[in-house]
Amino acid sequence: MRRSPAFELFRYAVIVLAIAITLVPIAWMASMAFKPIAEWQATGNNLTWWPKNPTLDNFRFIFGESSTELIVALERTAAKPILASLLASVFGTLIAMAAGSAAAYGLSRFKAGGNLPLALIQLRLFPPMAVMIPVMIMWAFLKLNDTWWGLALVYGIVTLPFAFWLMKTFFDEMPREIEEAALVEGCSRFRVFLKVTLPMMAAPLASSALFVFILNWSDYLIALLLTTREWVTIPVYMASLSSSMTGQLYGAKAALGLIAAVPPIIAGIAIQKHLVRGLTFGALKQ
């Protein structure tokens, strides 16, 4: 059935409007990051969309360079929080994907695990605070509080259900004939998994890993409860950017927000050739 030109015009107008609504906050953050303090503190008629006098002072400030306008003494620069976020998110993603993929493959191929799928999804049904209180006690006893590896371990456990369910769907849709042919040729099941299955699942693995990484990278609550000073992450550090004299340091926060957006964008570009195929894996299966 051919659609009318009016319907197509309306459809494209809705798409453009949705994109504009999505991009406006990002554009505002980018503009704020390059404004001097006098402009991002402006109100009313003095408020401007684009910076009149673009500056890199906000970026310099969060990395420890003194500012004549921002008379604030930072307890720490943004360098270590960025490193903490990278380490915790990357290793948390590796833990979740390794454990989730292995569990998903076993359940998909051998129907093993019994109530494992239900048990894993229950990890996400509890209120976060109800789960984190006992975790805080255990991590304090194990001396894992305020460490990036302790945070990475929790990230891996918390995002494990997402990795498991995403990968199980992909394994269920993958034809088994290729694996069976490799088994007939004499390969062990473990070798088939490493040499045959995983290479064929490169696209789903990449798209699932990106999703899990973004969840870990944007976490605030877990990092707030499990880190205190040494290994705070970007969201926790960003919440501390304020001053009794100037209030919220919106320019510094916007600058840090732009920096925080870089790793997911780079990861998305790096796996771009796998991303679309991973998201549509099995969509054409008959």
XYZ file of C-alpha atoms in Angstrom:
286
model
C 0.000 0.000 0.000
C 1.443 3.298 -1.126
C 1.520 6.030 1.478
C 0.381 9.537 0.629
C 2.913 12.410 0.387
C 1.178 14.128 3.305
C 1.734 11.069 5.522
C 5.411 10.868 4.530
C 5.859 14.586 5.240
C 4.231 14.168 8.652
C 6.419 11.157 9.420
C 9.623 13.015 8.571
C 8.466 16.040 10.582
C 7.946 13.836 13.646
C 11.406 12.288 13.177
C 13.063 15.710 12.879
C 11.201 16.943 15.968
C 12.264 13.891 17.991
C 15.903 14.357 16.936
C 15.763 18.067 17.814
C 14.324 17.354 21.277
C 17.095 14.806 21.843
C 19.910 17.044 20.667
C 18.880 20.274 22.429
C 20.196 19.254 25.892
C 23.449 18.010 24.326
C 23.906 21.257 22.405
C 23.176 23.274 25.555
C 25.772 21.284 27.528
C 28.351 21.801 24.787
C 27.629 25.531 24.747
C 27.813 25.771 28.545
C 31.200 24.009 28.624
C 32.824 26.846 26.654
C 31.180 29.771 28.453
C 33.027 31.888 31.028
C 31.453 32.107 34.473
C 29.795 35.448 33.745
C 27.813 33.870 30.884
C 26.758 30.573 32.460
C 25.611 32.449 35.572
C 23.581 34.891 33.478
C 19.782 34.989 33.771
C 16.902 36.623 31.941
C 17.807 38.763 28.941
C 21.528 38.226 29.533
C 21.247 34.485 28.919
C 22.641 33.470 25.520
C 22.518 30.199 23.620
C 26.071 30.355 22.225
C 29.070 31.667 24.185
C 29.975 35.263 23.336
C 33.544 34.816 24.560
C 34.424 31.102 24.163
C 36.973 29.846 26.647
C 38.644 26.621 27.779
C 38.767 27.764 31.410
C 36.184 25.196 32.500
C 38.303 22.352 31.132
C 41.462 23.769 32.658
C 39.708 24.225 35.995
C 38.575 20.603 36.418
C 42.136 19.462 35.683
C 43.598 21.616 38.421
C 44.537 24.912 36.799
C 43.657 27.881 38.983
C 41.031 30.304 37.772
C 40.770 34.010 38.536
C 36.969 33.889 38.220
C 36.299 30.573 39.977
C 37.774 31.128 43.430
C 37.332 27.495 44.430
C 39.909 25.059 45.762
C 39.285 21.630 44.282
C 40.086 18.735 46.608
C 40.926 16.592 43.589
C 41.102 17.054 39.845
C 39.010 15.141 37.305
C 41.929 12.953 36.171
C 41.554 10.189 38.773
C 37.727 10.011 38.592
C 38.022 9.577 34.818
C 40.555 6.781 35.346
C 38.339 5.187 38.019
C 35.319 5.229 35.703
C 37.317 3.700 32.859
C 38.824 0.912 34.972
C 35.607 0.015 36.803
C 33.418 0.175 33.678
C 35.764 -1.753 31.388
C 36.551 -4.544 33.842
C 32.945 -4.674 35.038
C 31.849 -5.125 31.425
C 34.433 -7.877 30.876
C 33.227 -9.726 33.984
C 29.565 -9.434 33.009
C 30.135 -10.460 29.377
C 32.418 -13.407 30.218
C 30.113 -14.863 32.876
C 26.908 -13.930 31.042
C 28.031 -15.376 27.695
C 29.197 -18.652 29.258
C 25.961 -19.051 31.230
C 23.838 -18.112 28.218
C 25.625 -20.624 25.964
C 25.269 -23.444 28.480
C 21.583 -22.775 29.008
C 20.883 -22.311 25.292
C 22.686 -25.453 24.113
C 22.275 -27.869 27.033
C 19.195 -26.497 28.817
C 21.324 -26.558 31.967
C 21.028 -24.337 34.987
C 17.489 -25.102 36.085
C 16.062 -21.858 37.498
C 19.182 -19.851 36.656
C 17.381 -17.417 34.286
C 14.810 -16.607 36.973
C 17.510 -16.284 39.621
C 19.493 -13.860 37.469
C 16.540 -11.678 36.625
C 15.691 -11.487 40.329
C 18.935 -9.563 40.808
C 17.233 -6.685 39.005
C 13.897 -6.957 40.818
C 15.165 -5.901 44.247
C 15.303 -2.171 45.053
C 18.919 -1.012 44.598
C 19.219 0.259 48.167
C 18.016 -3.078 49.610
C 20.781 -4.843 47.700
C 23.552 -2.314 48.273
C 23.316 -2.201 52.086
C 24.543 -5.814 52.573
C 27.043 -5.317 49.743
C 28.490 -2.287 51.558
C 28.905 -4.381 54.724
C 30.575 -7.254 52.858
C 32.865 -4.941 50.893
C 33.907 -3.148 54.098
C 34.775 -6.518 55.690
C 36.737 -7.592 52.590
C 38.527 -4.203 52.362
C 37.089 -3.598 48.889
C 35.468 -0.253 49.679
C 36.881 2.696 47.757
C 38.776 0.490 45.277
C 38.227 0.344 41.548
C 38.431 -3.462 41.456
C 35.752 -3.752 44.157
C 33.559 -1.396 42.155
C 34.265 -3.341 38.947
C 33.225 -6.598 40.606
C 29.889 -5.110 41.700
C 29.356 -3.656 38.223
C 29.981 -7.092 36.723
C 27.464 -8.716 39.068
C 24.797 -6.024 38.643
C 24.939 -6.020 34.825
C 25.281 -9.809 34.548
C 21.499 -10.320 34.007
C 21.538 -7.937 31.022
C 24.532 -9.681 29.464
C 22.986 -13.099 30.096
C 19.576 -12.379 28.608
C 20.961 -10.522 25.585
C 23.446 -13.284 24.770
C 20.940 -16.075 25.380
C 18.637 -14.541 22.793
C 21.488 -14.429 20.285
C 22.624 -18.004 21.021
C 19.049 -19.274 20.643
C 18.828 -17.675 17.193
C 22.192 -19.007 15.998
C 21.924 -22.190 13.856
C 23.459 -25.228 15.531
C 24.394 -27.083 12.337
C 27.817 -25.410 12.110
C 28.675 -26.399 15.672
C 27.476 -29.949 15.059
C 29.654 -30.175 11.937
C 32.702 -29.083 13.950
C 31.898 -31.694 16.621
C 31.687 -34.392 13.970
C 35.136 -33.342 12.751
C 36.554 -34.065 16.198
C 36.544 -30.677 17.946
C 35.748 -30.640 21.631
C 32.760 -28.647 22.817
C 35.035 -26.045 24.453
C 37.076 -25.656 21.260
C 33.887 -25.305 19.230
C 32.757 -22.542 21.584
C 36.069 -20.662 21.289
C 36.896 -21.208 17.606
C 33.478 -21.420 15.970
C 30.729 -19.935 18.108
C 32.395 -16.825 19.513
C 33.773 -15.606 16.136
C 30.294 -15.958 14.643
C 28.867 -14.019 17.589
C 31.261 -11.066 17.233
C 28.491 -8.632 16.287
C 26.074 -9.606 19.100
C 28.955 -9.620 21.585
C 30.013 -6.124 20.518
C 26.509 -4.638 20.732
C 25.809 -6.311 24.100
C 29.174 -5.194 25.510
C 28.494 -1.592 24.465
C 25.099 -1.664 26.192
C 26.594 -3.089 29.399
C 29.495 -0.613 29.283
C 27.106 2.351 29.044
C 25.161 1.059 32.060
C 28.367 0.825 34.086
C 29.780 4.104 32.819
C 26.670 6.098 33.764
C 26.143 4.547 37.220
C 25.864 6.931 40.154
C 24.255 5.121 43.110
C 26.668 2.171 43.385
C 29.734 4.377 43.028
C 28.348 6.833 45.576
C 27.897 4.074 48.171
C 31.096 2.103 47.532
C 33.613 4.918 47.001
C 34.477 7.713 49.396
C 37.575 9.577 48.253
C 40.315 7.745 46.372
C 38.361 6.082 43.541
C 35.211 8.152 43.043
C 33.828 7.970 39.499
C 32.831 10.760 37.132
C 29.133 10.992 38.182
C 30.067 11.160 41.898
C 32.825 13.691 41.239
C 30.519 15.789 39.088
C 27.974 16.022 41.910
C 30.676 17.529 44.139
C 31.443 20.414 41.796
C 29.873 23.270 43.708
C 30.940 26.304 45.695
C 29.460 28.279 48.570
C 30.299 31.474 46.663
C 29.156 30.642 43.121
C 26.748 27.765 43.762
C 26.713 24.937 41.254
C 29.672 25.053 38.881
C 27.625 24.469 35.764
C 30.423 25.324 33.363
C 32.801 22.836 34.972
C 30.064 20.196 35.085
C 29.279 20.730 31.400
C 32.968 20.412 30.510
C 33.219 17.165 32.462
C 29.984 15.975 30.851
C 31.486 16.469 27.390
C 34.566 14.495 28.413
C 32.367 11.745 29.877
C 30.540 11.417 26.549
C 33.753 10.623 24.658
C 34.422 6.959 25.677
C 30.930 5.634 24.714
C 31.132 7.507 21.421
C 34.587 6.098 20.673
C 33.416 2.595 21.614
C 30.369 2.945 19.370
C 32.485 4.113 16.427
C 35.029 1.321 17.006
C 32.369 -1.400 16.790
C 30.209 0.371 14.229
C 30.566 -2.386 11.635
C 29.328 -4.927 14.201
C 26.740 -2.759 15.909
C 23.946 -2.736 13.313
C 24.382 -6.432 12.570
C 24.336 -7.239 16.274
C 21.171 -5.235 16.892
C 19.395 -6.929 13.964
C 20.836 -10.413 14.545
C 18.157 -12.995 13.783
C 15.655 -10.409 12.559
C 15.432 -12.102 9.154
C 15.357 -15.620 10.531
C 12.602 -17.640 8.926
